[in-house]
mmCIF file of C-alpha atoms and ligand atoms in Angstrom:
data_model
loop_
_atom_site.group_PDB
_atom_site.id
_atom_site.type_symbol
_atom_site.label_atom_id
_atom_site.label_comp_id
_atom_site.label_asym_id
_atom_site.label_seq_id
_atom_site.Cartn_x
_atom_site.Cartn_y
_atom_site.Cartn_z
ATOM 1 C CA UNK A 1 6.111 19.172 12.541
ATOM 2 C CA UNK A 2 4.593 16.800 10.346
ATOM 3 C CA UNK A 3 1.116 17.436 12.180
ATOM 4 C CA UNK A 4 -1.188 17.155 8.892
ATOM 5 C CA UNK A 5 -3.736 14.664 9.267
ATOM 6 C CA UNK A 6 -6.258 15.226 6.485
ATOM 7 C CA UNK A 7 -5.270 12.204 4.082
ATOM 8 C CA UNK A 8 -5.060 10.027 6.925
ATOM 9 C CA UNK A 9 -8.972 10.868 7.973
ATOM 10 C CA UNK A 10 -10.123 10.576 4.878
ATOM 11 C CA UNK A 11 -8.069 7.104 4.491
ATOM 12 C CA UNK A 12 -10.129 6.093 7.548
ATOM 13 C CA UNK A 13 -13.004 7.417 6.871
ATOM 14 C CA UNK A 14 -12.699 5.008 3.091
ATOM 15 C CA UNK A 15 -14.103 2.418 5.884
ATOM 16 C CA UNK A 16 -16.977 4.314 7.607
ATOM 17 C CA UNK A 17 -19.162 3.402 4.629
ATOM 18 C CA UNK A 18 -18.124 0.015 3.140
ATOM 19 C CA UNK A 19 -16.099 -3.079 4.252
ATOM 20 C CA UNK A 20 -13.520 -2.023 2.574
ATOM 21 C CA UNK A 21 -11.314 0.256 0.176
ATOM 22 C CA UNK A 22 -9.811 -0.800 -3.376
ATOM 23 C CA UNK A 23 -6.412 0.731 -3.530
ATOM 24 C CA UNK A 24 -4.687 0.575 -6.737
ATOM 25 C CA UNK A 25 -0.894 0.546 -6.745
ATOM 26 C CA UNK A 26 0.956 2.685 -9.687
ATOM 27 C CA UNK A 27 4.749 1.302 -10.365
ATOM 28 C CA UNK A 28 6.234 3.962 -11.882
ATOM 29 C CA UNK A 29 9.232 1.523 -13.473
ATOM 30 C CA UNK A 30 5.577 -0.322 -15.342
ATOM 31 C CA UNK A 31 3.630 2.263 -16.085
ATOM 32 C CA UNK A 32 4.673 5.161 -18.918
ATOM 33 C CA UNK A 33 3.530 8.070 -18.113
ATOM 34 C CA UNK A 34 1.793 9.288 -21.223
ATOM 35 C CA UNK A 35 -1.138 5.842 -20.191
ATOM 36 C CA UNK A 36 -1.288 7.784 -16.663
ATOM 37 C CA UNK A 37 -3.856 9.999 -17.436
ATOM 38 C CA UNK A 38 -6.378 7.624 -19.067
ATOM 39 C CA UNK A 39 -5.350 4.489 -16.693
ATOM 40 C CA UNK A 40 -6.213 7.131 -13.578
ATOM 41 C CA UNK A 41 -9.251 8.339 -15.163
ATOM 42 C CA UNK A 42 -10.979 4.657 -15.944
ATOM 43 C CA UNK A 43 -10.053 3.985 -11.953
ATOM 44 C CA UNK A 44 -11.331 6.941 -10.939
ATOM 45 C CA UNK A 45 -14.578 6.424 -12.495
ATOM 46 C CA UNK A 46 -14.526 2.313 -11.723
ATOM 47 C CA UNK A 47 -14.417 3.602 -7.897
ATOM 48 C CA UNK A 48 -10.826 2.737 -7.008
ATOM 49 C CA UNK A 49 -10.292 4.564 -3.404
ATOM 50 C CA UNK A 50 -6.835 5.563 -3.141
ATOM 51 C CA UNK A 51 -3.702 5.725 -5.621
ATOM 52 C CA UNK A 52 -0.599 4.364 -4.147
ATOM 53 C CA UNK A 53 2.601 5.630 -5.657
ATOM 54 C CA UNK A 54 5.974 2.761 -5.814
ATOM 55 C CA UNK A 55 8.042 -0.132 -6.390
ATOM 56 C CA UNK A 56 11.236 -1.544 -5.328
ATOM 57 C CA UNK A 57 13.428 0.014 -8.237
ATOM 58 C CA UNK A 58 13.089 3.177 -9.668
ATOM 59 C CA UNK A 59 15.357 2.877 -13.007
ATOM 60 C CA UNK A 60 13.985 5.352 -15.198
ATOM 61 C CA UNK A 61 10.899 7.745 -14.572
ATOM 62 C CA UNK A 62 11.358 11.452 -13.407
ATOM 63 C CA UNK A 63 9.029 10.932 -10.458
ATOM 64 C CA UNK A 64 8.081 14.113 -9.313
ATOM 65 C CA UNK A 65 6.683 14.312 -13.390
ATOM 66 C CA UNK A 66 4.996 10.951 -12.643
ATOM 67 C CA UNK A 67 3.241 11.727 -9.334
ATOM 68 C CA UNK A 68 1.849 15.127 -10.632
ATOM 69 C CA UNK A 69 0.134 12.878 -13.814
ATOM 70 C CA UNK A 70 -1.379 11.176 -11.037
ATOM 71 C CA UNK A 71 -2.820 13.653 -9.208
ATOM 72 C CA UNK A 72 -3.571 15.803 -12.398
ATOM 73 C CA UNK A 73 -6.126 13.322 -12.718
ATOM 74 C CA UNK A 74 -7.259 11.838 -9.570
ATOM 75 C CA UNK A 75 -9.389 13.851 -8.597
ATOM 76 C CA UNK A 76 -10.640 14.060 -5.200
ATOM 77 C CA UNK A 77 -9.246 10.692 -4.331
ATOM 78 C CA UNK A 78 -5.816 10.371 -2.075
ATOM 79 C CA UNK A 79 -2.577 9.808 -3.862
ATOM 80 C CA UNK A 80 -0.446 8.327 -1.478
ATOM 81 C CA UNK A 81 3.571 7.279 -1.596
ATOM 82 C CA UNK A 82 3.901 3.719 -0.864
ATOM 83 C CA UNK A 83 8.223 4.160 -1.467
ATOM 84 C CA UNK A 84 10.258 1.288 -1.981
ATOM 85 C CA UNK A 85 13.666 3.307 -1.625
ATOM 86 C CA UNK A 86 14.782 7.272 -0.634
ATOM 87 C CA UNK A 87 14.217 7.944 -4.155
ATOM 88 C CA UNK A 88 10.493 7.646 -3.463
ATOM 89 C CA UNK A 89 9.563 11.022 -2.136
ATOM 90 C CA UNK A 90 7.723 13.912 -3.808
ATOM 91 C CA UNK A 91 5.784 16.645 -2.386
ATOM 92 C CA UNK A 92 2.905 16.619 -4.855
ATOM 93 C CA UNK A 93 1.348 13.948 -3.260
ATOM 94 C CA UNK A 94 -0.974 14.168 -1.034
ATOM 95 C CA UNK A 95 0.755 12.014 1.920
ATOM 96 C CA UNK A 96 3.407 9.061 1.917
ATOM 97 C CA UNK A 97 3.754 5.669 3.746
ATOM 98 C CA UNK A 98 6.099 5.964 6.663
ATOM 99 C CA UNK A 99 7.133 2.398 6.349
ATOM 100 C CA UNK A 100 9.014 0.406 8.778
ATOM 101 C CA UNK A 101 9.962 -3.349 7.743
ATOM 102 C CA UNK A 102 8.607 -4.426 11.312
ATOM 103 C CA UNK A 103 8.191 -8.061 10.023
ATOM 104 C CA UNK A 104 13.260 -8.193 9.458
ATOM 105 C CA UNK A 105 15.507 -7.404 11.753
ATOM 106 C CA UNK A 106 17.257 -5.537 9.132
ATOM 107 C CA UNK A 107 17.999 -1.760 11.414
ATOM 108 C CA UNK A 108 18.276 -0.127 7.700
ATOM 109 C CA UNK A 109 14.871 -0.687 6.818
ATOM 110 C CA UNK A 110 13.004 -0.059 10.899
ATOM 111 C CA UNK A 111 14.905 3.529 11.483
ATOM 112 C CA UNK A 112 17.607 3.508 8.918
ATOM 113 C CA UNK A 113 16.169 4.748 6.246
ATOM 114 C CA UNK A 114 12.949 6.476 7.831
ATOM 115 C CA UNK A 115 15.826 8.605 9.589
ATOM 116 C CA UNK A 116 17.455 10.020 6.309
ATOM 117 C CA UNK A 117 13.629 10.230 5.322
ATOM 118 C CA UNK A 118 12.469 12.180 7.551
ATOM 119 C CA UNK A 119 13.925 15.678 7.177
ATOM 120 C CA UNK A 120 13.230 15.822 3.805
ATOM 121 C CA UNK A 121 9.635 14.977 4.264
ATOM 122 C CA UNK A 122 9.866 17.452 7.200
ATOM 123 C CA UNK A 123 10.662 20.199 4.888
ATOM 124 C CA UNK A 124 8.132 19.516 2.356
ATOM 125 C CA UNK A 125 5.585 19.442 4.875
ATOM 126 C CA UNK A 126 4.030 16.102 3.367
ATOM 127 C CA UNK A 127 1.754 14.460 5.834
ATOM 128 C CA UNK A 128 3.096 10.966 6.927
ATOM 129 C CA UNK A 129 0.929 7.960 8.142
ATOM 130 C CA UNK A 130 3.075 5.732 9.898
ATOM 131 C CA UNK A 131 2.956 1.758 8.640
ATOM 132 C CA UNK A 132 4.577 -1.618 10.309
ATOM 133 C CA UNK A 133 4.983 -3.238 6.949
ATOM 134 C CA UNK A 134 4.840 -7.015 6.689
ATOM 135 C CA UNK A 135 6.284 -9.355 4.815
ATOM 136 C CA UNK A 136 4.668 -12.576 4.552
ATOM 137 C CA UNK A 137 5.948 -15.857 2.687
ATOM 138 C CA UNK A 138 4.664 -15.988 -0.868
ATOM 139 C CA UNK A 139 5.950 -19.297 -2.561
ATOM 140 C CA UNK A 140 8.888 -17.515 -4.018
ATOM 141 C CA UNK A 141 11.866 -15.217 -2.894
ATOM 142 C CA UNK A 142 9.952 -11.322 -3.500
ATOM 143 C CA UNK A 143 11.930 -8.172 -4.776
ATOM 144 C CA UNK A 144 10.610 -6.540 -1.298
ATOM 145 C CA UNK A 145 11.977 -9.362 0.720
ATOM 146 C CA UNK A 146 15.378 -9.658 -1.678
ATOM 147 C CA UNK A 147 16.521 -5.980 -1.849
ATOM 148 C CA UNK A 148 15.066 -5.345 2.333
ATOM 149 C CA UNK A 149 17.684 -8.326 3.301
ATOM 150 C CA UNK A 150 14.828 -9.914 4.859
ATOM 151 C CA UNK A 151 12.901 -12.368 6.350
ATOM 152 C CA UNK A 152 9.731 -12.672 5.725
ATOM 153 C CA UNK A 153 6.738 -14.087 8.337
ATOM 154 C CA UNK A 154 6.395 -17.816 7.417
ATOM 155 C CA UNK A 155 2.446 -18.133 5.672
ATOM 156 C CA UNK A 156 1.521 -20.601 8.381
ATOM 157 C CA UNK A 157 2.281 -18.796 11.739
ATOM 158 C CA UNK A 158 -0.648 -16.264 11.801
ATOM 159 C CA UNK A 159 0.654 -15.846 15.868
ATOM 160 C CA UNK A 160 3.572 -14.004 14.998
ATOM 161 C CA UNK A 161 2.602 -11.429 12.976
ATOM 162 C CA UNK A 162 -0.356 -10.629 15.331
ATOM 163 C CA UNK A 163 2.053 -10.356 17.672
ATOM 164 C CA UNK A 164 3.969 -8.020 14.710
ATOM 165 C CA UNK A 165 0.693 -6.391 14.307
ATOM 166 C CA UNK A 166 0.217 -5.947 18.262
ATOM 167 C CA UNK A 167 3.685 -4.429 18.913
ATOM 168 C CA UNK A 168 3.022 -2.031 16.296
ATOM 169 C CA UNK A 169 -0.293 -1.020 17.449
ATOM 170 C CA UNK A 170 1.259 -0.494 20.676
ATOM 171 C CA UNK A 171 4.049 1.694 19.456
ATOM 172 C CA UNK A 172 1.620 3.990 17.685
ATOM 173 C CA UNK A 173 2.385 3.021 13.917
ATOM 174 C CA UNK A 174 -1.456 4.231 12.060
ATOM 175 C CA UNK A 175 -1.742 1.924 9.713
ATOM 176 C CA UNK A 176 -0.268 -2.536 9.387
ATOM 177 C CA UNK A 177 0.291 -3.751 5.848
ATOM 178 C CA UNK A 178 0.171 -7.849 4.947
ATOM 179 C CA UNK A 179 1.964 -7.864 2.685
ATOM 180 C CA UNK A 180 3.199 -11.060 0.092
ATOM 181 C CA UNK A 181 5.180 -9.003 -2.016
ATOM 182 C CA UNK A 182 4.534 -7.392 -6.002
ATOM 183 C CA UNK A 183 3.037 -10.521 -8.177
ATOM 184 C CA UNK A 184 3.334 -12.827 -5.395
ATOM 185 C CA UNK A 185 2.851 -16.525 -6.665
ATOM 186 C CA UNK A 186 0.387 -16.603 -3.386
ATOM 187 C CA UNK A 187 -1.227 -13.971 -1.501
ATOM 188 C CA UNK A 188 -1.997 -13.597 1.994
ATOM 189 C CA UNK A 189 -3.495 -16.569 3.791
ATOM 190 C CA UNK A 190 -6.664 -15.461 4.839
ATOM 191 C CA UNK A 191 -6.424 -17.162 8.837
ATOM 192 C CA UNK A 192 -3.058 -14.903 9.231
ATOM 193 C CA UNK A 193 -5.687 -11.354 7.535
ATOM 194 C CA UNK A 194 -8.631 -13.288 10.270
ATOM 195 C CA UNK A 195 -6.163 -13.662 13.269
ATOM 196 C CA UNK A 196 -4.341 -10.199 12.437
ATOM 197 C CA UNK A 197 -8.052 -7.993 12.078
ATOM 198 C CA UNK A 198 -9.739 -9.357 15.035
ATOM 199 C CA UNK A 199 -6.955 -8.035 17.330
ATOM 200 C CA UNK A 200 -6.594 -4.686 15.719
ATOM 201 C CA UNK A 201 -7.644 -1.476 15.693
ATOM 202 C CA UNK A 202 -5.630 0.633 13.332
ATOM 203 C CA UNK A 203 -6.321 0.241 9.294
ATOM 204 C CA UNK A 204 -5.369 -3.113 8.300
ATOM 205 C CA UNK A 205 -3.778 -3.419 4.445
ATOM 206 C CA UNK A 206 -3.336 -6.067 2.490
ATOM 207 C CA UNK A 207 -1.651 -7.083 -0.650
ATOM 208 C CA UNK A 208 0.539 -8.771 -3.147
ATOM 209 C CA UNK A 209 -0.636 -11.608 -5.529
ATOM 210 C CA UNK A 210 -4.260 -10.855 -5.365
ATOM 211 C CA UNK A 211 -5.750 -11.489 -9.234
ATOM 212 C CA UNK A 212 -9.982 -11.529 -8.945
ATOM 213 C CA UNK A 213 -12.714 -10.250 -7.466
ATOM 214 C CA UNK A 214 -13.026 -13.574 -6.012
ATOM 215 C CA UNK A 215 -9.634 -13.600 -3.855
ATOM 216 C CA UNK A 216 -10.370 -9.780 -3.003
ATOM 217 C CA UNK A 217 -13.903 -10.548 -1.544
ATOM 218 C CA UNK A 218 -11.941 -13.381 0.286
ATOM 219 C CA UNK A 219 -9.737 -11.062 1.870
ATOM 220 C CA UNK A 220 -12.359 -8.569 3.115
ATOM 221 C CA UNK A 221 -14.498 -11.361 4.341
ATOM 222 C CA UNK A 222 -11.185 -12.210 6.365
ATOM 223 C CA UNK A 223 -10.798 -8.462 7.876
ATOM 224 C CA UNK A 224 -9.179 -6.942 5.525
ATOM 225 C CA UNK A 225 -9.811 -3.395 5.454
ATOM 226 C CA UNK A 226 -7.863 -2.024 2.029
ATOM 227 C CA UNK A 227 -7.125 -4.168 -0.597
ATOM 228 C CA UNK A 228 -3.933 -3.417 -2.619
ATOM 229 C CA UNK A 229 -3.849 -4.427 -6.192
ATOM 230 C CA UNK A 230 -1.043 -3.896 -8.641
ATOM 231 C CA UNK A 231 0.427 -6.021 -11.227
ATOM 232 C CA UNK A 232 -2.872 -7.799 -12.223
ATOM 233 C CA UNK A 233 -4.339 -4.504 -13.549
ATOM 234 C CA UNK A 234 -0.476 -3.260 -15.927
ATOM 235 C CA UNK A 235 -1.995 -6.061 -17.910
ATOM 236 C CA UNK A 236 -5.853 -5.721 -17.049
ATOM 237 C CA UNK A 237 -6.583 -2.378 -16.836
ATOM 238 C CA UNK A 238 -10.168 -1.736 -18.549
ATOM 239 C CA UNK A 239 -13.163 -0.354 -16.526
ATOM 240 C CA UNK A 240 -14.976 -3.554 -16.189
ATOM 241 C CA UNK A 241 -12.331 -4.821 -14.849
ATOM 242 C CA UNK A 242 -11.819 -2.444 -12.580
ATOM 243 C CA UNK A 243 -15.103 -2.413 -11.356
ATOM 244 C CA UNK A 244 -15.412 -6.010 -10.865
ATOM 245 C CA UNK A 245 -12.889 -5.304 -8.093
ATOM 246 C CA UNK A 246 -14.782 -2.456 -6.633
ATOM 247 C CA UNK A 247 -17.573 -4.267 -6.129
ATOM 248 C CA UNK A 248 -16.065 -7.020 -4.854
ATOM 249 C CA UNK A 249 -14.638 -4.701 -2.108
ATOM 250 C CA UNK A 250 -16.508 -2.343 -1.241
ATOM 251 C CA UNK A 251 -20.488 -4.196 -1.671
ATOM 252 C CA UNK A 252 -21.992 -4.907 1.583
HETATM 253 C C1 1GP B 1 2.817 -4.772 -3.877
HETATM 254 O O1 1GP B 1 0.844 -5.261 -2.092
HETATM 255 C C2 1GP B 1 1.291 -5.235 -3.380
HETATM 256 O O2 1GP B 1 3.097 -3.791 -2.791
HETATM 257 C C3 1GP B 1 0.357 -5.230 -5.048
HETATM 258 O O3 1GP B 1 0.992 -6.251 -5.027
HETATM 259 O O4 1GP B 1 1.366 -5.954 -7.964
HETATM 260 O O5 1GP B 1 0.878 -8.234 -6.612
HETATM 261 O O6 1GP B 1 -0.911 -6.875 -6.884
HETATM 262 P P1 1GP B 1 0.655 -6.790 -6.794
#
């Protein structure tokens, strides 16, 4: 059985001594493998709390090699898969976010892919962290909504997001992810984050379209416990820029 909980425990610990954790998303489609060591070392030095690896497509990369490259430079910082498809599974990661797209009504993404993935994870003994994944309307059609063939939750309806988050918690899921989509025009509204965070106990992850330390701090103030940033650091990867996000997210 996948009975390991070490990485989930480390993930929970992130929120023990700071308001929120800073997660850097690395997309194998957008980052050359040669650039991984420097990017990851810079992120660790700047105070990134965990790495997510994933993307909607995986066009030409060897996923295992990419994950190994991240692990080799990440030191003690957890490396967690954030899979956009069944191809994005690797035994070299510390754990996998076991996503179920609960905002949609597409059975393939609620349980179908999960049943395909489960025996693979069992064989690898890869730790699975269940996650109620919700797409939130963000101004235009995102890859995640298009690829999953599912409708996002209207951005002005926090009660709908809350109902889904509570349902996920009652089912026994270990985390919630409010997702505007990679490169989203508009990030998840603070009113929605506040409504959800007030009523759930499991970790609340927020990402998509966050491009400034101020925007990140605003989400944390509303109750986000983990902020995921991907796109912004594809072009702006300096230590100073990462440090500015870390400070905004982690400081009391
Ligand atoms: C996408 O939430 C993540 O799945 C991060 O989004 O790339 O827009 O930062 P960005």
